[in-house]
Each structure stands twice: as structure tokens, then as C-alpha cells.
Coordinates of C-alpha atoms in Angstrom, one line a residue:
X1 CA -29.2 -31.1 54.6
X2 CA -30.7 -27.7 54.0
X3 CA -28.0 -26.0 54.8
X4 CA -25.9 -27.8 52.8
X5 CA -28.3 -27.3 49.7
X6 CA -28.2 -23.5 50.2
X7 CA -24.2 -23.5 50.2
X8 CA -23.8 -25.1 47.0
X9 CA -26.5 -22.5 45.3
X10 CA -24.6 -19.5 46.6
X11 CA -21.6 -20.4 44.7
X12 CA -20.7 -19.8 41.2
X13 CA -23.3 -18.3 38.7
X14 CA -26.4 -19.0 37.2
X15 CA -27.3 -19.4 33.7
X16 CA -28.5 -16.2 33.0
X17 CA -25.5 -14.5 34.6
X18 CA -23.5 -16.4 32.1
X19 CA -25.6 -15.4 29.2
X20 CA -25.8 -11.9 29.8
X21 CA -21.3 -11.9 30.0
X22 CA -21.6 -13.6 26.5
X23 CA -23.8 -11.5 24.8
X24 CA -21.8 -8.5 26.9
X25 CA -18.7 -9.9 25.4
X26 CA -19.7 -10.9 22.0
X27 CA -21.1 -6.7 21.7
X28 CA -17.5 -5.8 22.6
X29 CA -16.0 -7.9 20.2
X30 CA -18.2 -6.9 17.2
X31 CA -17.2 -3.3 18.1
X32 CA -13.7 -4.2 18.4
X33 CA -12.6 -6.2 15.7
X34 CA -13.4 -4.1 12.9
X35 CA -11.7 -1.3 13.9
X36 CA -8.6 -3.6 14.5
X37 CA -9.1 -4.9 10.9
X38 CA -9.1 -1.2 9.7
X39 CA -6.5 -0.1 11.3
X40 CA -4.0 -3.0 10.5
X41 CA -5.4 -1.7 6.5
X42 CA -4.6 1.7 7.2
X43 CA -0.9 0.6 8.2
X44 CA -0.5 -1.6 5.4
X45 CA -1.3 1.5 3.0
X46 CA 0.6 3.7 4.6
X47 CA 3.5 0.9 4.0
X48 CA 2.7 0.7 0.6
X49 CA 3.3 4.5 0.5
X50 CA 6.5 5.0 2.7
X51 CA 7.5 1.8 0.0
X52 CA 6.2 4.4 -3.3
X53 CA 8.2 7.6 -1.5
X54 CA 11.5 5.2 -1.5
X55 CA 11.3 4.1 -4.3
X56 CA 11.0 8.0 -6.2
X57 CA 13.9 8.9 -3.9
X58 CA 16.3 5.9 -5.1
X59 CA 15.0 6.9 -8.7
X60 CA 16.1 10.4 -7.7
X61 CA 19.1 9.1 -7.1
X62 CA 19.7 7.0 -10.3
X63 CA 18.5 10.1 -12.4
X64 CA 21.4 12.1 -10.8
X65 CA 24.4 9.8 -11.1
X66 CA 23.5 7.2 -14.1
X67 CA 20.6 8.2 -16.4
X68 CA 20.0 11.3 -18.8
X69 CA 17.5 13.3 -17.7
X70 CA 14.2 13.9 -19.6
X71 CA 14.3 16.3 -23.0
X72 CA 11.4 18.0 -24.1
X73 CA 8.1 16.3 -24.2
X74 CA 10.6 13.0 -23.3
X75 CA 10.1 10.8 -19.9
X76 CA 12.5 8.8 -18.6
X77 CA 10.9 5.5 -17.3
X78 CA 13.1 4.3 -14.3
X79 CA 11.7 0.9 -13.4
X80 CA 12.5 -1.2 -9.5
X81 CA 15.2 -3.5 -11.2
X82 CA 16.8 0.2 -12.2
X83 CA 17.8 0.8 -9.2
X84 CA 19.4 -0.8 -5.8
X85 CA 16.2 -2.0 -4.6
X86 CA 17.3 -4.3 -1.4
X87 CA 14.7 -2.5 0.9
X88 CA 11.9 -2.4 -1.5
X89 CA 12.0 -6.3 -2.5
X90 CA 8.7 -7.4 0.1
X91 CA 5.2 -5.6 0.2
X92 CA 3.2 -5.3 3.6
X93 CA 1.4 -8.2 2.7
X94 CA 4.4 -10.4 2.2
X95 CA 4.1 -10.3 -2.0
X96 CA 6.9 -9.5 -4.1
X97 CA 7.1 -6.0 -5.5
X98 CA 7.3 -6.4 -9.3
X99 CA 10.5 -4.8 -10.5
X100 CA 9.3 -4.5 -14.4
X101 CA 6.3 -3.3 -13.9
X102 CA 6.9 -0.6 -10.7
X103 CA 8.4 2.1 -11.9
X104 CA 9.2 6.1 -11.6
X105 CA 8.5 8.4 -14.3
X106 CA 9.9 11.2 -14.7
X107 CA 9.3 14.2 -16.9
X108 CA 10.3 17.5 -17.2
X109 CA 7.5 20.9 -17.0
X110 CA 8.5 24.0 -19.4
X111 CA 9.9 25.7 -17.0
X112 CA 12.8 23.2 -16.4
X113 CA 11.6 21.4 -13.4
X114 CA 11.6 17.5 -12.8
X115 CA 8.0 16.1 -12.4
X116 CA 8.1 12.0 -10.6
X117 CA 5.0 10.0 -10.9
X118 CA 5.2 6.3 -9.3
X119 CA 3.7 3.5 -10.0
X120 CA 4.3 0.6 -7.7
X121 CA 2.6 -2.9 -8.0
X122 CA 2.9 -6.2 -6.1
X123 CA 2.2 -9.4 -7.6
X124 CA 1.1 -12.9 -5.6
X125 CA 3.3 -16.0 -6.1
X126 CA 1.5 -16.8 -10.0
X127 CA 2.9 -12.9 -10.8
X128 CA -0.5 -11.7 -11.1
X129 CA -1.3 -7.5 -9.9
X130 CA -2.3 -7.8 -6.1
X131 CA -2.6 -4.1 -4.7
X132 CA -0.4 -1.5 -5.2
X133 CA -0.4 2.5 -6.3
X134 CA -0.9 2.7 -10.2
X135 CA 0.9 6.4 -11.8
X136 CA 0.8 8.9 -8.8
X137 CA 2.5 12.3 -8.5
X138 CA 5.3 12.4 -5.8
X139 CA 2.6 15.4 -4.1
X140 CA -0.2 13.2 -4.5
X141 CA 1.4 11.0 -1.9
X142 CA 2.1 13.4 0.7
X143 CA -1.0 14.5 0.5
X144 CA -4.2 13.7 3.6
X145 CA -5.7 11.5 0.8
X146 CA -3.4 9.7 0.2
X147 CA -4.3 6.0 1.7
X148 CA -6.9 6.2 -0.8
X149 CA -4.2 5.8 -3.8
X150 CA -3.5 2.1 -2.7
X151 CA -5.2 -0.2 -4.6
X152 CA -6.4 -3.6 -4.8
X153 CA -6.3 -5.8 -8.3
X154 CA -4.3 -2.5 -9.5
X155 CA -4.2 -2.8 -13.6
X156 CA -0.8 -2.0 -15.3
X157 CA -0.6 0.9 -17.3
X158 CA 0.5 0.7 -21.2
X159 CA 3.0 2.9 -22.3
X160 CA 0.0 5.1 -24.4
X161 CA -1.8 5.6 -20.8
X162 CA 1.4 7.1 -19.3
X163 CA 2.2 9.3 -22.1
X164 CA -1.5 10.5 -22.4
X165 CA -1.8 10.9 -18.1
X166 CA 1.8 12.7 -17.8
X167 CA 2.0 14.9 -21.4
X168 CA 5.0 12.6 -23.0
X169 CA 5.6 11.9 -26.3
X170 CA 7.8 9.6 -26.0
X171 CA 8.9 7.2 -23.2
X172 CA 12.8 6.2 -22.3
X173 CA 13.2 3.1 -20.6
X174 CA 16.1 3.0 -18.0
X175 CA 17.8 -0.6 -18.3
X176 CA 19.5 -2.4 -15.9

């Protein structure tokens, strides 16, 4: 009877050994998913950018074949429904990318050369802002900084804010 007494002790694990795997495991997982949380963020911003460097090229684009290009202290306003926007319809999160309110301005310096600042916003299903990158120079977003230009409950620029952040006068909406 002994002997049988000390077999079943000698298998399996005590209490304590138990313990000490959870608080082993639960150390581990505090460690681990906050950095998994951070870097899923750090991929969705650099989404939102790839999504802000796509959009300025298919406003390149439309400013070469269909538009006038800026005169003076003029910008040229080139907004998502502008332009053939079939890749840039989702946000990482799954939102809708707003197609008034994203848009490419563009400008151009006194020596002749085309400036692009972007502005891209997604909205949730009740069409409110969610997170997005508010009037950014095309450079800004190559830039190491750069994740830091997506952001969350971005506001809309007014027409007076652009003209007063790029040097316009005037403002000259692309249609549809």
C-alpha cells in the first residue's frame, strides 16, 4: 500500500510547479503582446502611407493627361473621386477612404516646379474622420518620420487652412 502511495505522488506536478509556469507564462505574455500590438500599428501606418504615396501618383497622373496645371499663386485641388481610385477604395482598418474629402494638392514654386501635398482621410460607417494623414508634402512621407504623420480623429482642413499651409491664393477644384 505504500508503494502504491509513493507511485501516484511521483507523477504529474505539484501546485507550486503549476503556479510558478503561470506566472512564468503570464510574464511572457505581458512582454509579448504589446509589442505585437505595436507592430500590427506600425504596419497599418505604413499602409496608410503606401495608400497617401498612390494616391499623389494617380494624381500625377490626372494632372498630366486631364487637368490644367497650377498658375501662379493657383493650386489645383485633385480630390480621390478625381481619379481612378479602384485600389485606394479600403483603409487598413477596413474603413472607407473618403473620396471628397482626401485629396492631392498641387502647387507650383517660382521656379516652375510642381509641389503635391496629400491629405488622405478614412471615415467609419456614420462618415465621421477615423485616422488618416491630414496636408503632407510628398517628401514628408518618404521621410524616417514618417509613421508619425498618420493620425487618429484627423480634422478636415478648410479651404483657408490649405491656402494659408501651401502659399495659394486661390484653390481649383478638379471635378469628376
Amino acid at each position: 500500500m505504500k508503494n502504491m502511495k509513493k507511485k501516484n505522488r511521483q507523477k504529474g506536478f505539484t501546485l507550486i510547479e503549476l503556479l510558478a509556469v503561470l506566472i512564468i507564462l503570464s510574464i511572457i505574455m505581458g512582454i509579448a503582446i504589446p509589442n505585437v500590438i505595436s507592430t500590427l500599428d506600425r504596419s497599418k501606418k505604413d499602409t496608410y502611407i503606401s495608400d497617401a504615396k498612390k494616391f499623389l501618383t494617380l494624381a500625377k497622373t490626372k494632372l498630366a493627361t486631364d487637368i490644367t496645371k497650377p498658375y501662379g499663386k493657383e493650386a489645383v485641388k485633385i480630390t480621390l473621386s478625381c481619379v481612378d481610385n479602384q485600389d485606394l477604395t479600403k483603409d487598413p482598418e477596413g474603413n472607407n477612404y473618403d473620396e471628397d474629402n482626401s485629396f492631392v494638392i498641387v502647387t507650383k514654386t517660382e521656379t516652375g516646379e510642381l509641389t503635391y501635398h496629400v491629405n488622405l482621410v478614412a471615415i467609419d460607417s456614420e462618415g465621421k474622420p477615423t485616422r488618416g494623414i491630414r496636408l503632407k508634402k510628398k517628401s514628408e512621407l518618404d521621410g524616417d518620420n514618417r509613421l508619425q504623420y498618420v493620425e487618429k480623429n484627423i480634422t478636415i482642413p478648410s479651404d483657408d487652412e490649405i491656402m494659408k499651409v501651401i502659399g495659394a491664393n486661390s484653390i481649383v477644384s478638379c471635378k469628376p
